[in-house]
PDB file of C-alpha atoms in Angstrom:
ATOM      1  CA  MET A  18     153.599 131.002 442.319  1.00 40.00           C
ATOM      2  CA  SER A  19     154.205 132.944 439.128  1.00 45.00           C
ATOM      3  CA  ALA A  20     151.997 131.020 436.716  1.00 48.00           C
ATOM      4  CA  THR A  21     148.193 131.270 436.639  1.00 44.00           C
ATOM      5  CA  PRO A  22     146.154 128.063 437.096  1.00 42.00           C
ATOM      6  CA  PRO A  23     145.546 125.978 434.033  1.00 43.00           C
ATOM      7  CA  THR A  24     142.197 125.840 432.352  1.00 40.00           C
ATOM      8  CA  GLU A  25     140.043 123.033 433.742  1.00 36.00           C
ATOM      9  CA  SER A  26     139.436 121.206 430.508  1.00 38.00           C
ATOM     10  CA  VAL A  27     142.207 119.343 428.764  1.00 42.00           C
ATOM     11  CA  SER A  28     140.361 119.109 425.477  1.00 47.00           C
ATOM     12  CA  GLY A  29     139.102 121.678 423.071  1.00 54.00           C
ATOM     13  CA  ASP A  30     136.982 124.743 423.817  1.00 64.00           C
ATOM     14  CA  ALA A  31     138.127 125.722 427.313  1.00 73.00           C
ATOM     15  CA  ASN A  32     141.766 125.736 426.235  1.00 75.00           C
ATOM     16  CA  LEU A  33     140.995 127.640 423.055  1.00 72.00           C
ATOM     17  CA  GLN A  34     139.144 130.199 425.069  1.00 74.00           C
ATOM     18  CA  ALA A  35     142.146 130.569 427.306  1.00 76.00           C
ATOM     19  CA  PHE A  36     144.185 131.803 424.375  1.00 74.00           C
ATOM     20  CA  LYS A  37     141.714 134.690 423.941  1.00 75.00           C
ATOM     21  CA  LEU A  38     142.356 135.823 427.449  1.00 75.00           C
ATOM     22  CA  TYR A  39     146.106 136.149 426.762  1.00 76.00           C
ATOM     23  CA  GLU A  40     145.808 137.689 423.230  1.00 80.00           C
ATOM     24  CA  SER A  41     145.518 141.291 424.559  1.00 75.00           C
ATOM     25  CA  GLU A  42     148.813 140.967 426.473  1.00 74.00           C
ATOM     26  CA  ALA A  43     150.885 139.248 423.876  1.00 77.00           C
ATOM     27  CA  PRO A  44     148.932 138.645 420.645  1.00 84.00           C
ATOM     28  CA  VAL A  45     151.802 137.041 418.539  1.00 87.00           C
ATOM     29  CA  GLN A  46     152.882 134.773 421.463  1.00 86.00           C
ATOM     30  CA  ALA A  47     149.188 133.654 421.965  1.00 85.00           C
ATOM     31  CA  ALA A  48     148.756 132.923 418.224  1.00 89.00           C
ATOM     32  CA  VAL A  49     151.914 130.792 418.167  1.00 93.00           C
ATOM     33  CA  ALA A  50     150.865 128.915 421.299  1.00 92.00           C
ATOM     34  CA  ARG A  51     147.422 128.310 419.707  1.00 91.00           C
ATOM     35  CA  HIS A  52     149.166 126.975 416.619  1.00 93.00           C
ATOM     36  CA  VAL A  53     151.290 124.587 418.655  1.00 95.00           C
ATOM     37  CA  TYR A  54     148.264 123.500 420.638  1.00 93.00           C
ATOM     38  CA  ILE A  55     146.355 122.521 417.468  1.00 91.00           C
ATOM     39  CA  ASP A  56     149.471 120.875 415.973  1.00 93.00           C
ATOM     40  CA  LEU A  57     149.966 118.746 419.091  1.00 94.00           C
ATOM     41  CA  LEU A  58     146.286 117.905 419.451  1.00 90.00           C
ATOM     42  CA  GLN A  59     145.394 117.187 415.872  1.00 90.00           C
ATOM     43  CA  ALA A  60     148.464 116.371 413.827  1.00 91.00           C
ATOM     44  CA  ARG A  61     150.603 114.677 416.587  1.00 91.00           C
ATOM     45  CA  GLN A  62     147.622 113.120 418.346  1.00 92.00           C
ATOM     46  CA  TRP A  63     148.543 114.109 421.952  1.00 92.00           C
ATOM     47  CA  CYS A  64     145.865 112.910 424.381  1.00 90.00           C
ATOM     48  CA  SER A  65     145.842 115.779 426.931  1.00 89.00           C
ATOM     49  CA  LEU A  66     146.903 119.496 426.814  1.00 90.00           C
ATOM     50  CA  ARG A  67     146.523 122.320 429.419  1.00 89.00           C
ATOM     51  CA  VAL A  68     147.164 125.941 428.693  1.00 89.00           C
ATOM     52  CA  HIS A  69     149.048 127.976 431.233  1.00 87.00           C
ATOM     53  CA  HIS A  70     150.243 131.560 431.375  1.00 85.00           C
ATOM     54  CA  CYS A  71     153.228 133.053 433.139  1.00 86.00           C
ATOM     55  CA  GLU A  72     152.622 136.685 433.932  1.00 84.00           C
ATOM     56  CA  PRO A  73     156.247 137.666 434.798  1.00 87.00           C
ATOM     57  CA  LEU A  74     157.477 136.427 431.457  1.00 87.00           C
ATOM     58  CA  HIS A  75     154.370 137.296 429.340  1.00 84.00           C
ATOM     59  CA  LEU A  76     154.516 133.701 428.245  1.00 88.00           C
ATOM     60  CA  THR A  77     151.760 131.217 427.363  1.00 90.00           C
ATOM     61  CA  TYR A  78     152.965 127.609 427.615  1.00 92.00           C
ATOM     62  CA  LEU A  79     151.459 124.180 427.430  1.00 93.00           C
ATOM     63  CA  LEU A  80     151.499 121.095 429.596  1.00 91.00           C
ATOM     64  CA  GLY A  81     150.848 117.980 427.532  1.00 91.00           C
ATOM     65  CA  LYS A  82     150.713 114.236 427.639  1.00 91.00           C
ATOM     66  CA  GLU A  83     151.540 112.336 424.477  1.00 91.00           C
ATOM     67  CA  LYS A  84     149.844 109.199 425.869  1.00 92.00           C
ATOM     68  CA  PRO A  85     147.481 108.674 428.775  1.00 90.00           C
ATOM     69  CA  HIS A  86     150.106 107.337 431.096  1.00 89.00           C
ATOM     70  CA  SER A  87     152.894 109.582 429.987  1.00 87.00           C
ATOM     71  CA  PRO A  88     154.212 112.321 432.384  1.00 87.00           C
ATOM     72  CA  TRP A  89     153.195 115.917 431.782  1.00 87.00           C
ATOM     73  CA  GLU A  90     155.710 117.678 429.455  1.00 90.00           C
ATOM     74  CA  PRO A  91     156.014 121.505 429.348  1.00 93.00           C
ATOM     75  CA  ILE A  92     155.866 122.877 425.729  1.00 95.00           C
ATOM     76  CA  VAL A  93     157.082 126.448 425.293  1.00 96.00           C
ATOM     77  CA  PRO A  94     155.767 127.964 421.961  1.00 96.00           C
ATOM     78  CA  VAL A  95     158.300 130.525 420.551  1.00 96.00           C
ATOM     79  CA  PRO A  96     158.032 132.545 417.292  1.00 95.00           C
ATOM     80  CA  ALA A  97     161.023 131.870 415.099  1.00 94.00           C
ATOM     81  CA  HIS A  98     161.997 135.546 415.053  1.00 93.00           C
ATOM     82  CA  ASP A  99     162.235 135.660 418.851  1.00 92.00           C
ATOM     83  CA  GLU A 100     165.739 135.566 420.278  1.00 89.00           C
ATOM     84  CA  LEU A 101     166.373 132.936 423.004  1.00 89.00           C
ATOM     85  CA  SER A 102     169.420 133.943 425.055  1.00 88.00           C
ATOM     86  CA  MET A 103     170.758 131.680 427.847  1.00 87.00           C
ATOM     87  CA  ALA A 104     169.358 134.154 430.399  1.00 88.00           C
ATOM     88  CA  ARG A 105     165.894 133.916 428.877  1.00 91.00           C
ATOM     89  CA  ILE A 106     165.967 130.168 428.789  1.00 90.00           C
ATOM     90  CA  GLN A 107     167.050 130.130 432.469  1.00 88.00           C
ATOM     91  CA  GLU A 108     164.133 132.494 433.258  1.00 91.00           C
ATOM     92  CA  ILE A 109     161.741 130.114 431.437  1.00 92.00           C
ATOM     93  CA  PHE A 110     163.098 127.149 433.406  1.00 90.00           C
ATOM     94  CA  LYS A 111     162.622 129.053 436.618  1.00 88.00           C
ATOM     95  CA  HIS A 112     159.003 129.932 436.011  1.00 88.00           C
ATOM     96  CA  VAL A 113     157.481 127.038 434.105  1.00 88.00           C
ATOM     97  CA  LYS A 114     155.977 124.596 436.549  1.00 80.00           C
ATOM     98  CA  LEU A 115     154.436 121.094 436.413  1.00 77.00           C
ATOM     99  CA  ASP A 116     151.364 120.824 438.582  1.00 67.00           C
ATOM    100  CA  GLU A 117     151.341 117.295 439.538  1.00 53.00           C
ATOM    101  CA  ASP A 118     149.132 115.297 441.967  1.00 51.00           C
ATOM    102  CA  ASP A 119     151.718 115.739 444.742  1.00 46.00           C
ATOM    103  CA  GLY A 120     152.246 119.480 444.263  1.00 50.00           C
ATOM    104  CA  VAL A 121     153.876 121.949 441.961  1.00 57.00           C
ATOM    105  CA  GLN A 122     157.373 121.072 440.622  1.00 69.00           C
ATOM    106  CA  SER A 123     159.937 122.605 438.361  1.00 75.00           C
ATOM    107  CA  ALA A 124     160.405 121.003 435.053  1.00 77.00           C
ATOM    108  CA  GLU A 125     163.570 118.985 434.419  1.00 82.00           C
ATOM    109  CA  SER A 126     163.323 119.594 430.676  1.00 87.00           C
ATOM    110  CA  LEU A 127     161.391 121.900 428.430  1.00 91.00           C
ATOM    111  CA  THR A 128     160.422 121.415 424.751  1.00 94.00           C
ATOM    112  CA  PHE A 129     160.691 124.571 422.769  1.00 96.00           C
ATOM    113  CA  ALA A 130     158.198 124.555 419.814  1.00 96.00           C
ATOM    114  CA  ILE A 131     159.680 127.085 417.444  1.00 96.00           C
ATOM    115  CA  VAL A 132     157.182 128.251 414.780  1.00 96.00           C
ATOM    116  CA  ASP A 133     158.153 129.962 411.590  1.00 95.00           C
ATOM    117  CA  SER A 134     155.896 132.368 409.714  1.00 92.00           C
ATOM    118  CA  ASP A 135     155.038 129.547 407.154  1.00 93.00           C
ATOM    119  CA  SER A 136     153.685 127.490 410.139  1.00 91.00           C
ATOM    120  CA  THR A 137     156.675 125.130 410.144  1.00 93.00           C
ATOM    121  CA  THR A 138     157.116 123.900 413.727  1.00 95.00           C
ATOM    122  CA  VAL A 139     160.344 122.455 415.026  1.00 94.00           C
ATOM    123  CA  MET A 140     160.638 120.921 418.499  1.00 94.00           C
ATOM    124  CA  TYR A 141     163.738 121.165 420.615  1.00 93.00           C
ATOM    125  CA  ARG A 142     164.035 119.531 424.014  1.00 91.00           C
ATOM    126  CA  MET A 143     166.296 121.191 426.363  1.00 90.00           C
ATOM    127  CA  HIS A 144     167.482 120.072 429.895  1.00 86.00           C
ATOM    128  CA  GLU A 145     168.578 122.463 432.581  1.00 79.00           C
ATOM    129  CA  GLY A 146     172.388 122.132 432.849  1.00 75.00           C
ATOM    130  CA  LEU A 147     174.508 119.583 430.945  1.00 62.00           C
ATOM    131  CA  ARG A 148     173.307 115.950 430.544  1.00 63.00           C
ATOM    132  CA  ALA A 149     174.596 113.087 428.622  1.00 65.00           C
ATOM    133  CA  PRO A 150     172.280 111.827 425.801  1.00 65.00           C
ATOM    134  CA  PRO A 151     170.527 108.516 426.340  1.00 65.00           C
ATOM    135  CA  GLU A 152     172.929 105.652 425.783  1.00 67.00           C
ATOM    136  CA  ASP A 153     171.105 104.373 422.691  1.00 61.00           C
ATOM    137  CA  GLU A 154     171.755 107.834 421.026  1.00 57.00           C
ATOM    138  CA  PHE A 155     175.558 107.603 421.271  1.00 56.00           C
ATOM    139  CA  ILE A 156     177.243 107.150 417.878  1.00 57.00           C
ATOM    140  CA  SER A 157     180.264 104.918 417.935  1.00 53.00           C
ATOM    141  CA  ALA A 158     183.489 106.653 417.012  1.00 50.00           C
ATOM    142  CA  GLN A 159     185.365 103.480 416.184  1.00 47.00           C
ATOM    143  CA  LYS A 160     186.527 102.936 412.668  1.00 46.00           C
ATOM    144  CA  PRO A 161     184.944 100.012 410.803  1.00 54.00           C
ATOM    145  CA  GLU A 162     187.292  97.001 410.372  1.00 55.00           C
TER     146      GLU A 162
END
């Protein structure tokens, strides 16, 4: 497997210590990941977060649960000045894994947390391949009568 095991704790100090381990390899990426971690935990009130690192991509990513019974969601922190090509996104999909109770699985979707230098964070969820949006998000193209 290409990603290192997550930190054991899903709250606070152990995860923050994990960022220090990755700072020497990719200091900007680790700082952006730490910012997203704190944003999700404190501002957005997510209940569980784990820090992971993918050596082949030099990428620190998060697995998080918004609510206790929610599924794990992969969050990929990205500095706004980084370029995300289709090839890079495919590589990220290939390497980011969900470690579930029944084994390691590839993610069906990734949320990219794009962080600007002023700390503005925008989240974009992407699915691998093309998928229709949920039915409740369709906008009717009919003309009003």
